[in-house]
Amino acid sequence: MDHEALALEMRGLREQVTGITDTAVAAADGLLIAADTADSIDPEGLAALAAAGLGLARRTAQATARGALRQTVTYGSHGCAAFYAVGDTALMIVLGDEGMDVDRLHLATQPALDRIGSILMSKTAEGV
């Protein structure tokens, strides 16, 4: 897998959206693939929690006939955590501070998700 390409996508997103503090990519089962997080964050634990939360959100979207899940955002008193589906097999996690423009994040994330999906698919094709 091209970890440098994943790191480039995560850094690029930080450059596009002010307020992003941490990013990570994980498999849908919660295994960490790549992370750009502060030392105070456990990226493996974050990946596992995000996968569990995204799984619940996917099931909720299906049970309520809302279609395929695209993203979920959790707001806290010090910022937010956004979780994006990358196809059916992975997810991207973006943490931001109170000043992050979530609407801008959603717009900037869509092309990055497509590129991350392609990077992850190239790993699958290489493994065949």
GROMACS .gro file of N, CA, C and O in nm:
model
  512
    1MET      N    1   0.085  -0.118   0.000
    1MET     CA    2   0.000   0.000   0.000
    1MET      C    3   0.089   0.124   0.000
    1MET      O    4   0.195   0.125   0.060
    2ASP      N    5   0.042   0.227  -0.064
    2ASP     CA    6   0.118   0.351  -0.075
    2ASP      C    7   0.085   0.442   0.045
    2ASP      O    8  -0.002   0.528   0.037
    3HIS      N    9   0.157   0.419   0.155
    3HIS     CA   10   0.133   0.498   0.276
    3HIS      C   11   0.167   0.645   0.256
    3HIS      O   12   0.104   0.733   0.317
    4GLU      N   13   0.265   0.673   0.171
    4GLU     CA   14   0.301   0.813   0.144
    4GLU      C   15   0.186   0.885   0.074
    4GLU      O   16   0.157   1.001   0.103
    5ALA      N   17   0.119   0.817  -0.018
    5ALA     CA   18   0.004   0.878  -0.086
    5ALA      C   19  -0.110   0.905   0.013
    5ALA      O   20  -0.175   1.010   0.006
    6LEU      N   21  -0.132   0.813   0.107
    6LEU     CA   22  -0.234   0.836   0.210
    6LEU      C   23  -0.196   0.955   0.298
    6LEU      O   24  -0.281   1.041   0.328
    7ALA      N   25  -0.070   0.961   0.338
    7ALA     CA   26  -0.023   1.073   0.420
    7ALA      C   27  -0.039   1.205   0.345
    7ALA      O   28  -0.078   1.307   0.404
    8LEU      N   29  -0.011   1.204   0.216
    8LEU     CA   30  -0.026   1.324   0.134
    8LEU      C   31  -0.171   1.371   0.130
    8LEU      O   32  -0.199   1.491   0.141
    9GLU      N   33  -0.264   1.277   0.118
    9GLU     CA   34  -0.407   1.313   0.118
    9GLU      C   35  -0.448   1.373   0.253
    9GLU      O   36  -0.522   1.471   0.257
   10MET      N   37  -0.402   1.313   0.362
   10MET     CA   38  -0.438   1.364   0.494
   10MET      C   39  -0.379   1.503   0.516
   10MET      O   40  -0.447   1.593   0.568
   11ARG      N   41  -0.254   1.523   0.476
   11ARG     CA   42  -0.191   1.656   0.490
   11ARG      C   43  -0.262   1.758   0.401
   11ARG      O   44  -0.284   1.873   0.441
   12GLY      N   45  -0.297   1.716   0.279
   12GLY     CA   46  -0.366   1.807   0.188
   12GLY      C   47  -0.499   1.855   0.243
   12GLY      O   48  -0.536   1.972   0.227
   13LEU      N   49  -0.571   1.766   0.309
   13LEU     CA   50  -0.698   1.804   0.370
   13LEU      C   51  -0.676   1.907   0.481
   13LEU      O   52  -0.750   2.005   0.492
   14ARG      N   53  -0.573   1.887   0.561
   14ARG     CA   54  -0.540   1.983   0.667
   14ARG      C   55  -0.510   2.121   0.609
   14ARG      O   56  -0.544   2.223   0.668
   15GLU      N   57  -0.444   2.123   0.494
   15GLU     CA   58  -0.410   2.251   0.430
   15GLU      C   59  -0.532   2.320   0.373
   15GLU      O   60  -0.537   2.442   0.365
   16GLN      N   61  -0.633   2.243   0.334
   16GLN     CA   62  -0.753   2.301   0.273
   16GLN      C   63  -0.854   2.352   0.375
   16GLN      O   64  -0.931   2.443   0.345
   17VAL      N   65  -0.857   2.291   0.493
   17VAL     CA   66  -0.961   2.323   0.591
   17VAL      C   67  -0.896   2.364   0.722
   17VAL      O   68  -0.835   2.281   0.791
   18THR      N   69  -0.909   2.489   0.757
   18THR     CA   70  -0.857   2.540   0.883
   18THR      C   71  -0.930   2.474   0.999
   18THR      O   72  -1.052   2.458   0.995
   19GLY      N   73  -0.855   2.434   1.100
   19GLY     CA   74  -0.915   2.378   1.220
   19GLY      C   75  -0.901   2.228   1.232
   19GLY      O   76  -0.928   2.172   1.339
   20ILE      N   77  -0.859   2.158   1.125
   20ILE     CA   78  -0.837   2.014   1.137
   20ILE      C   79  -0.717   1.992   1.227
   20ILE      O   80  -0.612   2.052   1.208
   21THR      N   81  -0.734   1.907   1.325
   21THR     CA   82  -0.625   1.878   1.419
   21THR      C   83  -0.566   1.740   1.401
   21THR      O   84  -0.447   1.720   1.430
   22ASP      N   85  -0.645   1.643   1.356
   22ASP     CA   86  -0.599   1.505   1.345
   22ASP      C   87  -0.675   1.436   1.233
   22ASP      O   88  -0.792   1.467   1.209
   23THR      N   89  -0.610   1.339   1.169
   23THR     CA   90  -0.676   1.258   1.066
   23THR      C   91  -0.627   1.114   1.075
   23THR      O   92  -0.517   1.088   1.123
   24ALA      N   93  -0.711   1.024   1.028
   24ALA     CA   94  -0.673   0.882   1.024
   24ALA      C   95  -0.758   0.811   0.920
   24ALA      O   96  -0.868   0.856   0.886
   25VAL      N   97  -0.706   0.700   0.871
   25VAL     CA   98  -0.779   0.612   0.781
   25VAL      C   99  -0.775   0.473   0.844
   25VAL      O  100  -0.671   0.429   0.892
   26ALA      N  101  -0.890   0.408   0.845
   26ALA     CA  102  -0.900   0.275   0.906
   26ALA      C  103  -0.983   0.183   0.818
   26ALA      O  104  -1.064   0.230   0.738
   27ALA      N  105  -0.962   0.055   0.835
   27ALA     CA  106  -1.048  -0.044   0.770
   27ALA      C  107  -1.183  -0.044   0.841
   27ALA      O  108  -1.194  -0.003   0.957
   28ALA      N  109  -1.285  -0.090   0.772
   28ALA     CA  110  -1.420  -0.093   0.830
   28ALA      C  111  -1.427  -0.178   0.956
   28ALA      O  112  -1.514  -0.156   1.040
   29ASP      N  113  -1.333  -0.273   0.972
   29ASP     CA  114  -1.332  -0.355   1.093
   29ASP      C  115  -1.259  -0.289   1.209
   29ASP      O  116  -1.247  -0.347   1.316
   30GLY      N  117  -1.209  -0.166   1.188
   30GLY     CA  118  -1.146  -0.091   1.296
   30GLY      C  119  -0.995  -0.099   1.302
   30GLY      O  120  -0.934  -0.037   1.388
   31LEU      N  121  -0.933  -0.170   1.209
   31LEU     CA  122  -0.786  -0.175   1.207
   31LEU      C  123  -0.730  -0.048   1.144
   31LEU      O  124  -0.774  -0.006   1.036
   32LEU      N  125  -0.635   0.012   1.211
   32LEU     CA  126  -0.574   0.136   1.165
   32LEU      C  127  -0.493   0.110   1.039
   32LEU      O  128  -0.414   0.015   1.032
   33ILE      N  129  -0.509   0.196   0.939
   33ILE     CA  130  -0.430   0.189   0.816
   33ILE      C  131  -0.324   0.299   0.816
   33ILE      O  132  -0.208   0.273   0.785
   34ALA      N  133  -0.365   0.422   0.849
   34ALA     CA  134  -0.271   0.535   0.852
   34ALA      C  135  -0.325   0.640   0.948
   34ALA      O  136  -0.446   0.653   0.964
   35ALA      N  137  -0.234   0.714   1.011
   35ALA     CA  138  -0.278   0.817   1.106
   35ALA      C  139  -0.182   0.935   1.107
   35ALA      O  140  -0.061   0.918   1.092
   36ASP      N  141  -0.239   1.052   1.125
   36ASP     CA  142  -0.165   1.175   1.147
   36ASP      C  143  -0.234   1.241   1.266
   36ASP      O  144  -0.321   1.326   1.250
   37THR      N  145  -0.198   1.193   1.386
   37THR     CA  146  -0.266   1.237   1.508
   37THR      C  147  -0.166   1.288   1.611
   37THR      O  148  -0.048   1.252   1.608
   38ALA      N  149  -0.217   1.366   1.703
   38ALA     CA  150  -0.135   1.416   1.814
   38ALA      C  151  -0.097   1.301   1.906
   38ALA      O  152  -0.163   1.196   1.908
   39ASP      N  153   0.009   1.321   1.981
   39ASP     CA  154   0.055   1.219   2.075
   39ASP      C  155  -0.050   1.186   2.181
   39ASP      O  156  -0.050   1.076   2.236
   40SER      N  157  -0.139   1.279   2.208
   40SER     CA  158  -0.241   1.258   2.311
   40SER      C  159  -0.353   1.166   2.265
   40SER      O  160  -0.439   1.128   2.344
   41ILE      N  161  -0.355   1.130   2.138
   41ILE     CA  162  -0.460   1.045   2.083
   41ILE      C  163  -0.404   0.907   2.052
   41ILE      O  164  -0.297   0.896   1.992
   42ASP      N  165  -0.477   0.804   2.091
   42ASP     CA  166  -0.441   0.666   2.058
   42ASP      C  167  -0.504   0.635   1.923
   42ASP      O  168  -0.626   0.614   1.915
   43PRO      N  169  -0.426   0.633   1.814
   43PRO     CA  170  -0.487   0.615   1.682
   43PRO      C  171  -0.553   0.479   1.664
   43PRO      O  172  -0.656   0.470   1.595
   44GLU      N  173  -0.500   0.373   1.726
   44GLU     CA  174  -0.564   0.242   1.713
   44GLU      C  175  -0.700   0.240   1.783
   44GLU      O  176  -0.797   0.187   1.731
   45GLY      N  177  -0.707   0.300   1.901
   45GLY     CA  178  -0.834   0.309   1.973
   45GLY      C  179  -0.934   0.396   1.898
   45GLY      O  180  -1.053   0.363   1.890
   46LEU      N  181  -0.884   0.507   1.843
   46LEU     CA  182  -0.971   0.596   1.764
   46LEU      C  183  -1.028   0.522   1.644
   46LEU      O  184  -1.148   0.532   1.616
   47ALA      N  185  -0.944   0.445   1.575
   47ALA     CA  186  -0.990   0.370   1.458
   47ALA      C  187  -1.099   0.270   1.497
   47ALA      O  188  -1.200   0.257   1.427
   48ALA      N  189  -1.079   0.200   1.607
   48ALA     CA  190  -1.178   0.101   1.651
   48ALA      C  191  -1.310   0.167   1.689
   48ALA      O  192  -1.418   0.119   1.650
   49LEU      N  193  -1.303   0.277   1.763
   49LEU     CA  194  -1.426   0.347   1.802
   49LEU      C  195  -1.499   0.405   1.681
   49LEU      O  196  -1.621   0.397   1.671
   50ALA      N  197  -1.422   0.463   1.590
   50ALA     CA  198  -1.482   0.522   1.470
   50ALA      C  199  -1.551   0.415   1.386
   50ALA      O  200  -1.661   0.436   1.334
   51ALA      N  201  -1.488   0.299   1.371
   51ALA     CA  202  -1.549   0.191   1.294
   51ALA      C  203  -1.678   0.143   1.359
   51ALA      O  204  -1.777   0.118   1.290
   52ALA      N  205  -1.678   0.131   1.490
   52ALA     CA  206  -1.800   0.090   1.560
   52ALA      C  207  -1.911   0.193   1.541
   52ALA      O  208  -2.025   0.157   1.510
   53GLY      N  209  -1.877   0.320   1.557
   53GLY     CA  210  -1.976   0.426   1.539
   53GLY      C  211  -2.028   0.434   1.397
   53GLY      O  212  -2.148   0.450   1.373
   54LEU      N  213  -1.938   0.420   1.301
   54LEU     CA  214  -1.979   0.425   1.161
   54LEU      C  215  -2.067   0.304   1.127
   54LEU      O  216  -2.165   0.316   1.053
   55GLY      N  217  -2.036   0.190   1.185
   55GLY     CA  218  -2.118   0.071   1.164
   55GLY      C  219  -2.260   0.091   1.214
   55GLY      O  220  -2.357   0.055   1.146
   56LEU      N  221  -2.273   0.150   1.331
   56LEU     CA  222  -2.407   0.179   1.385
   56LEU      C  223  -2.481   0.280   1.298
   56LEU      O  224  -2.601   0.265   1.271
   57ALA      N  225  -2.409   0.382   1.253
   57ALA     CA  226  -2.472   0.483   1.167
   57ALA      C  227  -2.516   0.422   1.035
   57ALA      O  228  -2.624   0.454   0.983
   58ARG      N  229  -2.435   0.332   0.979
   58ARG     CA  230  -2.473   0.263   0.854
   58ARG      C  231  -2.601   0.183   0.874
   58ARG      O  232  -2.693   0.187   0.791
   59ARG      N  233  -2.606   0.110   0.984
   59ARG     CA  234  -2.725   0.028   1.011
   59ARG      C  235  -2.848   0.115   1.032
   59ARG      O  236  -2.958   0.081   0.989
   60THR      N  237  -2.830   0.228   1.098
   60THR     CA  238  -2.941   0.321   1.120
   60THR      C  239  -2.991   0.377   0.987
   60THR      O  240  -3.112   0.384   0.963
   61ALA      N  241  -2.898   0.416   0.899
   61ALA     CA  242  -2.936   0.468   0.768
   61ALA      C  243  -3.013   0.363   0.689
   61ALA      O  244  -3.115   0.393   0.625
   62GLN      N  245  -2.968   0.238   0.695
   62GLN     CA  246  -3.037   0.130   0.624
   62GLN      C  247  -3.175   0.104   0.684
   62GLN      O  248  -3.273   0.089   0.611
   63ALA      N  249  -3.183   0.097   0.816
   63ALA     CA  250  -3.309   0.065   0.883
   63ALA      C  251  -3.414   0.173   0.863
   63ALA      O  252  -3.534   0.146   0.869
   64THR      N  253  -3.370   0.294   0.837
   64THR     CA  254  -3.463   0.405   0.818
   64THR      C  255  -3.478   0.445   0.671
   64THR      O  256  -3.536   0.550   0.642
   65ALA      N  257  -3.424   0.361   0.583
   65ALA     CA  258  -3.433   0.384   0.437
   65ALA      C  259  -3.377   0.519   0.396
   65ALA      O  260  -3.434   0.588   0.313
   66ARG      N  261  -3.264   0.557   0.454
   66ARG     CA  262  -3.200   0.684   0.420
   66ARG      C  263  -3.092   0.668   0.314
   66ARG      O  264  -3.027   0.763   0.277
   67GLY      N  265  -3.072   0.547   0.265
   67GLY     CA  266  -2.971   0.523   0.162
   67GLY      C  267  -2.835   0.491   0.223
   67GLY      O  268  -2.823   0.466   0.342
   68ALA      N  269  -2.735   0.493   0.138
   68ALA     CA  270  -2.598   0.461   0.182
   68ALA      C  271  -2.544   0.575   0.268
   68ALA      O  272  -2.558   0.693   0.234
   69LEU      N  273  -2.483   0.538   0.378
   69LEU     CA  274  -2.426   0.637   0.469
   69LEU      C  275  -2.306   0.704   0.404
   69LEU      O  276  -2.221   0.638   0.344
   70ARG      N  277  -2.297   0.835   0.416
   70ARG     CA  278  -2.183   0.910   0.365
   70ARG      C  279  -2.093   0.957   0.477
   70ARG      O  280  -1.972   0.945   0.469
   71GLN      N  281  -2.152   1.012   0.582
   71GLN     CA  282  -2.071   1.063   0.692
   71GLN      C  283  -2.154   1.078   0.818
   71GLN      O  284  -2.276   1.079   0.811
   72THR      N  285  -2.083   1.089   0.927
   72THR     CA  286  -2.148   1.121   1.053
   72THR      C  287  -2.054   1.216   1.127
   72THR      O  288  -1.932   1.208   1.114
   73VAL      N  289  -2.111   1.309   1.202
   73VAL     CA  290  -2.032   1.408   1.275
   73VAL      C  291  -2.077   1.410   1.419
   73VAL      O  292  -2.197   1.414   1.447
   74THR      N  293  -1.980   1.408   1.509
   74THR     CA  294  -2.008   1.418   1.652
   74THR      C  295  -1.950   1.550   1.701
   74THR      O  296  -1.833   1.580   1.677
   75TYR      N  297  -2.033   1.630   1.767
   75TYR     CA  298  -1.989   1.760   1.818
   75TYR      C  299  -1.966   1.751   1.968
   75TYR      O  300  -2.050   1.698   2.040
   76GLY      N  301  -1.853   1.803   2.012
   76GLY     CA  302  -1.821   1.809   2.154
   76GLY      C  303  -1.795   1.953   2.194
   76GLY      O  304  -1.796   2.044   2.110
   77SER      N  305  -1.768   1.976   2.319
   77SER     CA  306  -1.747   2.113   2.368
   77SER      C  307  -1.614   2.172   2.322
   77SER      O  308  -1.594   2.293   2.332
   78HIS      N  309  -1.524   2.089   2.268
   78HIS     CA  310  -1.394   2.139   2.222
   78HIS      C  311  -1.371   2.115   2.074
   78HIS      O  312  -1.257   2.119   2.026
   79GLY      N  313  -1.476   2.083   2.000
   79GLY     CA  314  -1.461   2.060   1.857
   79GLY      C  315  -1.548   1.946   1.810
   79GLY      O  316  -1.648   1.913   1.874
   80CYS      N  317  -1.509   1.886   1.698
   80CYS     CA  318  -1.592   1.778   1.645
   80CYS      C  319  -1.507   1.667   1.585
   80CYS      O  320  -1.388   1.684   1.559
   81ALA      N  321  -1.573   1.554   1.565
   81ALA     CA  322  -1.512   1.438   1.500
   81ALA      C  323  -1.604   1.400   1.385
   81ALA      O  324  -1.724   1.379   1.404
   82ALA      N  325  -1.548   1.395   1.265
   82ALA     CA  326  -1.624   1.356   1.146
   82ALA      C  327  -1.573   1.221   1.098
   82ALA      O  328  -1.452   1.198   1.093
   83PHE      N  329  -1.667   1.134   1.065
   83PHE     CA  330  -1.634   1.000   1.018
   83PHE      C  331  -1.696   0.981   0.881
   83PHE      O  332  -1.816   1.000   0.865
   84TYR      N  333  -1.613   0.948   0.784
   84TYR     CA  334  -1.657   0.935   0.645
   84TYR      C  335  -1.638   0.792   0.597
   84TYR      O  336  -1.531   0.734   0.616
   85ALA      N  337  -1.739   0.739   0.531
   85ALA     CA  338  -1.726   0.607   0.470
   85ALA      C  339  -1.639   0.620   0.345
   85ALA      O  340  -1.653   0.713   0.267
   86VAL      N  341  -1.545   0.527   0.330
   86VAL     CA  342  -1.465   0.515   0.209
   86VAL      C  343  -1.508   0.382   0.146
   86VAL      O  344  -1.454   0.277   0.180
   87GLY      N  345  -1.610   0.389   0.064
   87GLY     CA  346  -1.669   0.267   0.011
   87GLY      C  347  -1.727   0.185   0.124
   87GLY      O  348  -1.773   0.239   0.226
   88ASP      N  349  -1.723   0.054   0.108
   88ASP     CA  350  -1.775  -0.037   0.211
   88ASP      C  351  -1.665  -0.093   0.299
   88ASP      O  352  -1.693  -0.163   0.396
   89THR      N  353  -1.540  -0.064   0.267
   89THR     CA  354  -1.430  -0.133   0.335
   89THR      C  355  -1.344  -0.047   0.424
   89THR      O  356  -1.259  -0.099   0.495
   90ALA      N  357  -1.364   0.084   0.423
   90ALA     CA  358  -1.275   0.171   0.502
   90ALA      C  359  -1.349   0.296   0.546
   90ALA      O  360  -1.464   0.321   0.508
   91LEU      N  361  -1.281   0.375   0.627
   91LEU     CA  362  -1.335   0.501   0.675
   91LEU      C  363  -1.222   0.600   0.700
   91LEU      O  364  -1.108   0.561   0.721
   92MET      N  365  -1.258   0.726   0.692
   92MET     CA  366  -1.163   0.832   0.725
   92MET      C  367  -1.217   0.908   0.845
   92MET      O  368  -1.337   0.935   0.854
   93ILE      N  369  -1.127   0.941   0.935
   93ILE     CA  370  -1.161   1.013   1.057
   93ILE      C  371  -1.094   1.150   1.050
   93ILE      O  372  -0.975   1.159   1.021
   94VAL      N  373  -1.171   1.254   1.077
   94VAL     CA  374  -1.117   1.389   1.081
   94VAL      C  375  -1.160   1.453   1.212
   94VAL      O  376  -1.280   1.463   1.240
   95LEU      N  377  -1.063   1.495   1.292
   95LEU     CA  378  -1.093   1.567   1.416
   95LEU      C  379  -1.062   1.714   1.394
   95LEU      O  380  -0.963   1.749   1.328
   96GLY      N  381  -1.145   1.801   1.450
   96GLY     CA  382  -1.124   1.944   1.434
   96GLY      C  383  -1.154   2.020   1.561
   96GLY      O  384  -1.227   1.973   1.648
   97ASP      N  385  -1.098   2.140   1.568
   97ASP     CA  386  -1.123   2.225   1.683
   97ASP      C  387  -1.254   2.301   1.666
   97ASP      O  388  -1.326   2.282   1.567
   98GLU      N  389  -1.285   2.390   1.762
   98GLU     CA  390  -1.413   2.462   1.761
   98GLU      C  391  -1.429   2.550   1.638
   98GLU      O  392  -1.541   2.580   1.597
   99GLY      N  393  -1.318   2.593   1.578
   99GLY     CA  394  -1.325   2.684   1.464
   99GLY      C  395  -1.335   2.618   1.329
   99GLY      O  396  -1.344   2.687   1.227
  100MET      N  397  -1.334   2.487   1.325
  100MET     CA  398  -1.337   2.420   1.195
  100MET      C  399  -1.472   2.441   1.126
  100MET      O  400  -1.578   2.427   1.187
  101ASP      N  401  -1.466   2.474   0.998
  101ASP     CA  402  -1.585   2.494   0.916
  101ASP      C  403  -1.626   2.357   0.862
  101ASP      O  404  -1.567   2.304   0.768
  102VAL      N  405  -1.728   2.297   0.922
  102VAL     CA  406  -1.770   2.162   0.889
  102VAL      C  407  -1.826   2.156   0.746
  102VAL      O  408  -1.802   2.058   0.674
  103ASP      N  409  -1.896   2.259   0.703
  103ASP     CA  410  -1.946   2.260   0.565
  103ASP      C  411  -1.830   2.258   0.466
  103ASP      O  412  -1.833   2.185   0.367
  104ARG      N  413  -1.727   2.338   0.493
  104ARG     CA  414  -1.607   2.338   0.408
  104ARG      C  415  -1.539   2.201   0.413
  104ARG      O  416  -1.491   2.152   0.312
  105LEU      N  417  -1.535   2.141   0.530
  105LEU     CA  418  -1.476   2.009   0.544
  105LEU      C  419  -1.548   1.908   0.455
  105LEU      O  420  -1.484   1.831   0.383
  106HIS      N  421  -1.681   1.908   0.458
  106HIS     CA  422  -1.757   1.812   0.377
  106HIS      C  423  -1.727   1.830   0.228
  106HIS      O  424  -1.712   1.731   0.156
  107LEU      N  425  -1.715   1.954   0.182
  107LEU     CA  426  -1.683   1.978   0.042
  107LEU      C  427  -1.542   1.933   0.006
  107LEU      O  428  -1.520   1.871  -0.098
  108ALA      N  429  -1.446   1.963   0.091
  108ALA     CA  430  -1.307   1.929   0.064
  108ALA      C  431  -1.281   1.780   0.076
  108ALA      O  432  -1.190   1.726   0.012
  109THR      N  433  -1.361   1.712   0.155
  109THR     CA  434  -1.339   1.571   0.182
  109THR      C  435  -1.378   1.482   0.065
  109THR      O  436  -1.315   1.379   0.042
  110GLN      N  437  -1.480   1.520  -0.011
  110GLN     CA  438  -1.529   1.431  -0.117
  110GLN      C  439  -1.422   1.391  -0.218
  110GLN      O  440  -1.404   1.272  -0.244
  111PRO      N  441  -1.345   1.484  -0.275
  111PRO     CA  442  -1.240   1.441  -0.368
  111PRO      C  443  -1.131   1.359  -0.298
  111PRO      O  444  -1.077   1.264  -0.356
  112ALA      N  445  -1.100   1.394  -0.174
  112ALA     CA  446  -0.999   1.320  -0.099
  112ALA      C  447  -1.045   1.176  -0.074
  112ALA      O  448  -0.965   1.083  -0.084
  113LEU      N  449  -1.172   1.158  -0.045
  113LEU     CA  450  -1.226   1.022  -0.023
  113LEU      C  451  -1.214   0.938  -0.149
  113LEU      O  452  -1.180   0.819  -0.142
  114ASP      N  453  -1.241   0.999  -0.265
  114ASP     CA  454  -1.227   0.926  -0.391
  114ASP      C  455  -1.082   0.882  -0.412
  114ASP      O  456  -1.056   0.768  -0.451
  115ARG      N  457  -0.989   0.973  -0.386
  115ARG     CA  458  -0.847   0.940  -0.404
  115ARG      C  459  -0.802   0.835  -0.302
  115ARG      O  460  -0.728   0.742  -0.337
  116ILE      N  461  -0.847   0.847  -0.178
  116ILE     CA  462  -0.811   0.747  -0.075
  116ILE      C  463  -0.868   0.611  -0.114
  116ILE      O  464  -0.801   0.509  -0.102
  117GLY      N  465  -0.992   0.609  -0.162
  117GLY     CA  466  -1.051   0.484  -0.209
  117GLY      C  467  -0.968   0.420  -0.319
  117GLY      O  468  -0.945   0.299  -0.319
  118SER      N  469  -0.918   0.502  -0.411
  118SER     CA  470  -0.833   0.450  -0.519
  118SER      C  471  -0.702   0.395  -0.465
  118SER      O  472  -0.655   0.291  -0.511
  119ILE      N  473  -0.643   0.465  -0.370
  119ILE     CA  474  -0.519   0.418  -0.309
  119ILE      C  475  -0.541   0.283  -0.241
  119ILE      O  476  -0.462   0.190  -0.257
  120LEU      N  477  -0.650   0.272  -0.167
  120LEU     CA  478  -0.680   0.147  -0.097
  120LEU      C  479  -0.714   0.035  -0.196
  120LEU      O  480  -0.676  -0.080  -0.173
  121MET      N  481  -0.781   0.067  -0.304
  121MET     CA  482  -0.813  -0.033  -0.406
  121MET      C  483  -0.687  -0.083  -0.475
  121MET      O  484  -0.679  -0.200  -0.511
  122SER      N  485  -0.588   0.004  -0.492
  122SER     CA  486  -0.465  -0.039  -0.556
  122SER      C  487  -0.393  -0.141  -0.468
  122SER      O  488  -0.327  -0.231  -0.517
  123LYS      N  489  -0.409  -0.128  -0.337
  123LYS     CA  490  -0.353  -0.227  -0.245
  123LYS      C  491  -0.420  -0.363  -0.268
  123LYS      O  492  -0.356  -0.467  -0.274
  124THR      N  493  -0.552  -0.361  -0.283
  124THR     CA  494  -0.627  -0.484  -0.304
  124THR      C  495  -0.586  -0.548  -0.437
  124THR      O  496  -0.566  -0.669  -0.445
  125ALA      N  497  -0.570  -0.466  -0.541
  125ALA     CA  498  -0.533  -0.519  -0.672
  125ALA      C  499  -0.392  -0.578  -0.668
  125ALA      O  500  -0.365  -0.679  -0.732
  126GLU      N  501  -0.302  -0.516  -0.593
  126GLU     CA  502  -0.165  -0.568  -0.581
  126GLU      C  503  -0.162  -0.702  -0.508
  126GLU      O  504  -0.079  -0.785  -0.535
  127GLY      N  505  -0.255  -0.719  -0.413
  127GLY     CA  506  -0.258  -0.841  -0.333
  127GLY      C  507  -0.315  -0.961  -0.409
  127GLY      O  508  -0.306  -1.073  -0.366
  128VAL      N  509  -0.378  -0.936  -0.524
  128VAL     CA  510  -0.441  -1.043  -0.601
  128VAL      C  511  -0.338  -1.121  -0.679
  128VAL      O  512  -0.243  -1.080  -0.725
   0.00000   0.00000   0.00000
